Coordinates of C-alpha atoms in Angstrom, one line a residue:
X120 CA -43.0 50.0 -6.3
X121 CA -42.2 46.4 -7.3
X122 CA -40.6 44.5 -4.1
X123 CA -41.4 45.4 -0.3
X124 CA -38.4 46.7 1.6
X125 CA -35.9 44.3 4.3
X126 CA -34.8 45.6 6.8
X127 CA -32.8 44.8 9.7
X128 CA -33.3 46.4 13.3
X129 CA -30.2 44.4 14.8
X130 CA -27.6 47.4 14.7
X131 CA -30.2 49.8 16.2
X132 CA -30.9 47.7 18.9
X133 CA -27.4 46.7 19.4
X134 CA -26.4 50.8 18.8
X135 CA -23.6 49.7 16.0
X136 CA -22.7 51.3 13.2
X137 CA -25.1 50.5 10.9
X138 CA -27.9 52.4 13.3
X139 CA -28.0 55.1 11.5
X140 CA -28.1 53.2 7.8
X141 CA -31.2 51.3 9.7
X142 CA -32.9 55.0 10.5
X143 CA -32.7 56.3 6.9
X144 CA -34.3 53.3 5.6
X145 CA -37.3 52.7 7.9
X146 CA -37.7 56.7 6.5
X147 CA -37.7 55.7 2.8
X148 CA -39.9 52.6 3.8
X149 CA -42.6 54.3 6.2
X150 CA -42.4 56.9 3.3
X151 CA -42.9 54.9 0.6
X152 CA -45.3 51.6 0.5
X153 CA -45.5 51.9 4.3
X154 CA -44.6 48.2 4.5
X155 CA -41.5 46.2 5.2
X156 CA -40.1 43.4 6.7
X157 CA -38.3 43.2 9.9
X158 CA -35.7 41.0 10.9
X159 CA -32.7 41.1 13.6
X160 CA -35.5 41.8 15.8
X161 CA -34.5 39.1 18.4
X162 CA -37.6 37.2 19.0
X163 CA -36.9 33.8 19.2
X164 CA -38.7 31.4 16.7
X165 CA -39.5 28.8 19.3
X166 CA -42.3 31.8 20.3
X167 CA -43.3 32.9 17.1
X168 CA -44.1 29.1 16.5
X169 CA -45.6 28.0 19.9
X170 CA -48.4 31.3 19.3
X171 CA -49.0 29.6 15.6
X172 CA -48.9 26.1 17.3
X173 CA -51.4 26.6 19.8
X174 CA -53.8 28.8 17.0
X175 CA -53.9 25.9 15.0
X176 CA -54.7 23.6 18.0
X177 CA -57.5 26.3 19.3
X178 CA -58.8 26.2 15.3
X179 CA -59.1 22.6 15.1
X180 CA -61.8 22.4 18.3
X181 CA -65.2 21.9 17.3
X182 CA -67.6 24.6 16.7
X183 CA -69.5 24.8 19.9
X184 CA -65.9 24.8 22.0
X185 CA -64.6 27.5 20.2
X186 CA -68.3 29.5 20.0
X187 CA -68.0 29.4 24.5
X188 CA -65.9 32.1 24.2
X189 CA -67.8 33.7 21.0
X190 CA -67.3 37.7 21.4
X191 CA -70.8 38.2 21.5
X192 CA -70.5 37.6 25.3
X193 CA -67.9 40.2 24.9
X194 CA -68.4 44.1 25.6
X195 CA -64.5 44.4 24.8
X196 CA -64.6 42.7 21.7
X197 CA -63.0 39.9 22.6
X198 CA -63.1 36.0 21.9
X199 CA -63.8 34.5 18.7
X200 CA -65.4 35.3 15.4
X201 CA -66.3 32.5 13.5
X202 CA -66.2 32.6 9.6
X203 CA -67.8 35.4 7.9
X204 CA -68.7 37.2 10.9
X205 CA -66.2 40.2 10.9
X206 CA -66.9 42.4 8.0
X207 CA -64.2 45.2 6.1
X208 CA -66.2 47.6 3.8
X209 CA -69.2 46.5 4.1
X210 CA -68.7 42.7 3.1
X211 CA -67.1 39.6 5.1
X212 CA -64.3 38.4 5.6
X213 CA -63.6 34.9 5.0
X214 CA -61.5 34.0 8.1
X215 CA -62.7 33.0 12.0
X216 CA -60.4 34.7 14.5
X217 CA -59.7 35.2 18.1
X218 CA -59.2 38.8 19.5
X219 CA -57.1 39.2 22.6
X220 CA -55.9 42.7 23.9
X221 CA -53.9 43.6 27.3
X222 CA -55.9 41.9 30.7
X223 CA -57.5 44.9 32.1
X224 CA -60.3 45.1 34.5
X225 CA -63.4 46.7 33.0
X226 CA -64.0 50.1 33.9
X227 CA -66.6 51.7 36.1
X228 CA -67.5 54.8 34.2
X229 CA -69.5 57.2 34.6
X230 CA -72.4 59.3 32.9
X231 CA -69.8 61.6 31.1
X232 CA -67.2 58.8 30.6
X233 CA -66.5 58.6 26.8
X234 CA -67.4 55.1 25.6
X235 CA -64.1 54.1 23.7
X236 CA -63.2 53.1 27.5
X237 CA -65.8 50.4 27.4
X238 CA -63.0 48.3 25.7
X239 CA -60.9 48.0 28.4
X240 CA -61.1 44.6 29.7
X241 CA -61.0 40.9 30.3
X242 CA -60.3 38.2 27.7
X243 CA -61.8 35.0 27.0
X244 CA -59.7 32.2 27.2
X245 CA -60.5 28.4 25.5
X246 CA -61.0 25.8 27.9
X247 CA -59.1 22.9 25.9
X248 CA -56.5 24.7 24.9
X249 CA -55.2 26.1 28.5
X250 CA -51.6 26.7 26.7
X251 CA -53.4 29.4 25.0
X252 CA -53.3 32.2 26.8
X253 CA -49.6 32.0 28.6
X254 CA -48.4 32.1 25.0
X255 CA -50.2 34.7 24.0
X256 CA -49.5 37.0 26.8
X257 CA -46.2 35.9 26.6
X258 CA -45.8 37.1 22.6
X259 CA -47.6 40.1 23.3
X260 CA -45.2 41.3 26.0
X261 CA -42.5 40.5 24.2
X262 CA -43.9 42.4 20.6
X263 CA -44.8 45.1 22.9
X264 CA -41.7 45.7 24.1
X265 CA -39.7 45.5 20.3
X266 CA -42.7 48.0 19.5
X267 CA -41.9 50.4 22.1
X268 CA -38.0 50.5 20.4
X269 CA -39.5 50.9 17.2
X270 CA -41.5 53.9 18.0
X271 CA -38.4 55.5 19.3
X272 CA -36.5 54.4 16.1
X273 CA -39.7 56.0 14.7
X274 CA -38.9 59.4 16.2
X275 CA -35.5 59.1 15.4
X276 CA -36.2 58.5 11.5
X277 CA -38.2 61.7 11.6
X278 CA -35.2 64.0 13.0
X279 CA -36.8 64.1 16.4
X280 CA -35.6 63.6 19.5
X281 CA -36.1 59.2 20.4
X282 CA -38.3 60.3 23.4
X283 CA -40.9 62.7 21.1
X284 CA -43.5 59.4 21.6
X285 CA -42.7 58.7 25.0
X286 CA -45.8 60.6 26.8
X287 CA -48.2 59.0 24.6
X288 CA -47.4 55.2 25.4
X289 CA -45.6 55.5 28.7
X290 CA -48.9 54.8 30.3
X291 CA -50.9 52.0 29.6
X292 CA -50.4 51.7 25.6
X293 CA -52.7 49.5 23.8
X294 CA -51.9 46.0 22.6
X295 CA -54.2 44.1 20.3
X296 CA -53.6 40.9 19.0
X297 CA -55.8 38.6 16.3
X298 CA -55.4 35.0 15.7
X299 CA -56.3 34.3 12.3
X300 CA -57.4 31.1 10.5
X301 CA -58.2 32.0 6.6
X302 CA -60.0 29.5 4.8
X303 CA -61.7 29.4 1.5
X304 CA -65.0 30.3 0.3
X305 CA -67.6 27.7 1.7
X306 CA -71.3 27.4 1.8
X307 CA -73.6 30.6 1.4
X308 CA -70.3 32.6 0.1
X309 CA -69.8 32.6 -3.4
X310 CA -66.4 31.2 -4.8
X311 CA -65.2 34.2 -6.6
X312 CA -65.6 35.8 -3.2
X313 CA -62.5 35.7 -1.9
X314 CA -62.0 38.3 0.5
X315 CA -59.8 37.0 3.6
X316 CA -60.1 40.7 4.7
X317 CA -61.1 43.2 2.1
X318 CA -58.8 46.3 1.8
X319 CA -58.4 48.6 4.5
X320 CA -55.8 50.5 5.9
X321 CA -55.0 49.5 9.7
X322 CA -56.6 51.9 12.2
X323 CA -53.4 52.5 14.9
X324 CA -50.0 53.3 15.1
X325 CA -48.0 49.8 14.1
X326 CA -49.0 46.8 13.2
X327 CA -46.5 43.3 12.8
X328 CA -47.7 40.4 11.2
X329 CA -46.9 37.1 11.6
X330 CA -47.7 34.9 8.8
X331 CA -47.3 30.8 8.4
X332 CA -47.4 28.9 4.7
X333 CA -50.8 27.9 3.3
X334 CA -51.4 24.4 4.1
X335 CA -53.8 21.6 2.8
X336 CA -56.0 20.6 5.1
X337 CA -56.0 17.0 4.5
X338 CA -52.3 16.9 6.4
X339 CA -50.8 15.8 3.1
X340 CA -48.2 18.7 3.1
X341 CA -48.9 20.3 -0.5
X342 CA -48.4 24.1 0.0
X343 CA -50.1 25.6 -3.6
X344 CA -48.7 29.2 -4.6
X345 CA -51.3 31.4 -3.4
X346 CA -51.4 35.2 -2.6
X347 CA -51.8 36.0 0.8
X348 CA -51.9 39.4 2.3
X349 CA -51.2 41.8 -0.4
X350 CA -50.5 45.6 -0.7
X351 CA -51.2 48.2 -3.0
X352 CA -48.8 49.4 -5.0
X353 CA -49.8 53.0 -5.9
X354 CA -50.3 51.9 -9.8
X355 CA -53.9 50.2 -9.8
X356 CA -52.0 46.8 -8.7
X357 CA -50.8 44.6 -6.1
X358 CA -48.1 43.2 -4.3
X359 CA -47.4 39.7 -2.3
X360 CA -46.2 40.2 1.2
X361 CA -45.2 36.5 1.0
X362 CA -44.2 35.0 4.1
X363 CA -40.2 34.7 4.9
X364 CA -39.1 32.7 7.7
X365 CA -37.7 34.8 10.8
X366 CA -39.5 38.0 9.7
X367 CA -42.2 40.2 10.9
X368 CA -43.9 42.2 7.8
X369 CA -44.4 46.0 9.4
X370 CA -46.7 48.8 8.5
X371 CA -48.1 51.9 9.0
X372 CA -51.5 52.6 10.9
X373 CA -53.5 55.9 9.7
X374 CA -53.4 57.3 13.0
X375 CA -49.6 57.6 12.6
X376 CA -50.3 58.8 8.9
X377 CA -52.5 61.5 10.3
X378 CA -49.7 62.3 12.8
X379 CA -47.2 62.7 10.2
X380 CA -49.1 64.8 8.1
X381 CA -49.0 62.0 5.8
X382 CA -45.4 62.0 5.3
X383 CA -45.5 58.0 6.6
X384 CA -48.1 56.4 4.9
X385 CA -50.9 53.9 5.7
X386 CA -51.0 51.9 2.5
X387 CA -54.6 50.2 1.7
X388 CA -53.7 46.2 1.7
X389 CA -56.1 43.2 1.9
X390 CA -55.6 39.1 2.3
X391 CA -57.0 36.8 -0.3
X392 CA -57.9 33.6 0.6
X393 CA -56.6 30.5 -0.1
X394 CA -57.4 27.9 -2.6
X395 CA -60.1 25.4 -1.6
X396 CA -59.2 22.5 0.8
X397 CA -56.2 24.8 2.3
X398 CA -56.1 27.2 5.0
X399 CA -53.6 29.6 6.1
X400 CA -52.5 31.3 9.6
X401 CA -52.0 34.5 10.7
X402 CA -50.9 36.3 13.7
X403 CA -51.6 40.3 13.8
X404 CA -50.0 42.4 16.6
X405 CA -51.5 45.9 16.7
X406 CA -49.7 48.3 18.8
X407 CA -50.5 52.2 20.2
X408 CA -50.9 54.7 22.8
X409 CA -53.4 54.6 25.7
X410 CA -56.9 55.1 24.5
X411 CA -57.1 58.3 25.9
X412 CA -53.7 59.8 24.0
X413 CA -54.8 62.2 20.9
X414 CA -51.4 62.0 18.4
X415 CA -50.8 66.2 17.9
X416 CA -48.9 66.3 14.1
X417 CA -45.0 65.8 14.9
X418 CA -42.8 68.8 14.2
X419 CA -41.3 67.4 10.5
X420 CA -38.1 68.6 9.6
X421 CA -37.7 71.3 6.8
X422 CA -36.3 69.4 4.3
X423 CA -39.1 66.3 5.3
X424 CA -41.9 68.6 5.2
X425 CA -40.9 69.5 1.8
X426 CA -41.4 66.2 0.1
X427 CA -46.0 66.0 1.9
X428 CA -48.0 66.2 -1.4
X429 CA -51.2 68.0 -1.4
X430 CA -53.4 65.9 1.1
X431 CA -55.8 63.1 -0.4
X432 CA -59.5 64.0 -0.1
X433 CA -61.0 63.2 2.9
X434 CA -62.9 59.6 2.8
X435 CA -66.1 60.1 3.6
X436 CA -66.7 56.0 4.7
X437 CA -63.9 56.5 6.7
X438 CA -63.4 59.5 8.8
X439 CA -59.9 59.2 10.9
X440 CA -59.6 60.6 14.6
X441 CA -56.4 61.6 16.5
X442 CA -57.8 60.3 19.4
X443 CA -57.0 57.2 19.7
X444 CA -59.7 55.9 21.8
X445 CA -62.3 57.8 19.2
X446 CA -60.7 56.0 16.6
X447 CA -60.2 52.5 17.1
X448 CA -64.3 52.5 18.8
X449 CA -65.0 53.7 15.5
X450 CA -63.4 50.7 13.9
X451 CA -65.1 48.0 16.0
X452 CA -68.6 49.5 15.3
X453 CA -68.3 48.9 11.9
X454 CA -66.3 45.3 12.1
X455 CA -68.4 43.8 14.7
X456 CA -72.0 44.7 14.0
X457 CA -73.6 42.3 16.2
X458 CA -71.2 43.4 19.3
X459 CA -72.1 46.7 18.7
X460 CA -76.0 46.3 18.9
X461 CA -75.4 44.4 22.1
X462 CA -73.4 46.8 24.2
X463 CA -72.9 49.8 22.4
X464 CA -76.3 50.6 20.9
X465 CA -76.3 54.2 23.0
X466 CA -73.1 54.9 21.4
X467 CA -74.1 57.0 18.1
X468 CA -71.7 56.1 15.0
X469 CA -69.0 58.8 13.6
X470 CA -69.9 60.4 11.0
X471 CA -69.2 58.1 7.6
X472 CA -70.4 55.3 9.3
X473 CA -71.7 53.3 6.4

């Protein structure tokens, strides 16, 4: 695997002739490096660069605006993270974020409620930067509904029937959505550490990334080459997922992974940060079903089921759930320690939990 798949949803949403060209490759690509970029997808790049706008307007507030909405005053896990605060395998991640999902009210649950449904809930919003939040809603609608065609395209790609997902994200599927500052290592971190997010595979169903140029932060324009988000390539190595304008880059979550049997892959990935006096922006759209939806193994094909290699060894850091809900708590246990003392400290880890 040396280059990262294009591809072009335009004729599947359009139903033209090339729809069916479009299904057999998002096949080959969810089958092989489980990443690719997406273009024809239709959203407009006035939105895709208002939500990058008003991130770096949010980033540039001083630290005690942006720690109000800190998501330590968050049972949902929502608000922002300053730098070095979120940590991936056991060490942290050099980036300071926001976390936004879909405006829910919290939940009123009961003794035998399970506690993934804690995360339903409100956001925090930023004060001074009130354009904030109708942009972001407004980019997570719209993702959410290219990402409900997708799963159908999904289905399709598979040799199943376009409405084999439907019951799982009819009803209240899950959006998450991170906005990402990555900047370079800085006082008590190290400067070989480097880890913008140290590799993981996503926890969901789909995730699209949004990525913007790494910029000097003096304003004087110079845009060093620097890798970025980069994904493994099955020989030791890795590849750049470099930004291109217009495109989304796509991948795999292991919860769809599971529910292929491991016919579409969740490929391991990781950012690395830039060089010092830049920084670099990122916006990452997670979608999947309702937190309550467990993802049964889809009925593969003959000739599909053919080509599933023995399964990998189960990871014993990392134990992966079909229930949603089950799964993603697990991952904000371990990302989030401090959030997770505060509200969840009944809640006993999953078993791996480092």
């Amino acid at each position: 695997m040396s280059l990262l798949p294009s591809l072009d949803i335009g004729p599947f949403l359009a139903g033209t002739a090339g729809r069916a060209a479009f299904l057999d490759a998002l096949r080959h690509a969810c089958h092989g490096p489980g990443f690719f970029y997406l273009t024809g997808h239709g959203v407009p790049v006035a939105q895709t660069d208002a939500v990058l706008e008003v991130s770096r307007r949010f980033f540039q507030l001083p630290a005690a605006a942006k720690l109000e909405i800190e998501n330590i005053h968050s049972p949902h896990f929502r608000g922002y993270t300053r730098l070095g605060q979120e940590i991936t395998r056991g060490s942290a991640d050099l980036r300071e974020q926001i976390d936004i999902s879909d405006e829910r009210p919290p939940r009123t649950l009961g003794p035998d409620d399970p506690p993934y449904l804690r995360l339903d809930g409100p956001n925090q919003w930023p004060r001074p930067v009130p354009e904030l939040r109708g942009a972001v809603l407004g980019y997570m609608a719209r993702l959410g509904g290219l990402s409900r065609l997708l799963v159908r395209a999904f289905a399709e790609s598979l040799g199943l029937p376009a409405d084999h997902f439907d019951r799982s994200f009819a009803h209240e599927p899950r959006s998450h959505l991170k906005l990402i500052r990555y900047l370079a290592p800085a006082g008590e971190h190290p400067a070989a550490h480097d880890q913008g997010v140290g590799a993981h595979k996503d926890g969901g169903f789909v995730t699209f990334v949004l990525q913007d140029d790494v910029r000097s932060r003096t304003g004087d324009g110079r845009r060093p080459a620097s890798p970025g988000l980069q994904v493994a390539d099955g020989a030791g190595g890795w590849l750049d997922a470099t930004p291109r304008p217009g495109s989304f880059i796509v991948n795999v979550g292991e919860m769809f992974e599971l529910a292929t049997r491991g016919y579409y892959r969740a490929t391991v990935h990781r950012v690395v940060s830039p060089p010092p006096g830049h920084e670099r922006l990122s916006v990452a759209f997670f979608f999947g079903p309702r937190l309550s939806a467990t993802l049964e193994p889809v009925p593969l094909p003959a000739e599909l089921a053919r080509e599933i290699g023995d399964p990998p060894p189960p990871d014993p850091d990392n134990p992966i759930f079909a229930q949603h809900g089950e799964n993603t708590l697990k991952s904000w246990l371990r990302s989030h320690p401090e959030v997770a003392r505060r509200y969840y400290a009944d809640v006993e880890p999953p078993k791996g939990h480092p």
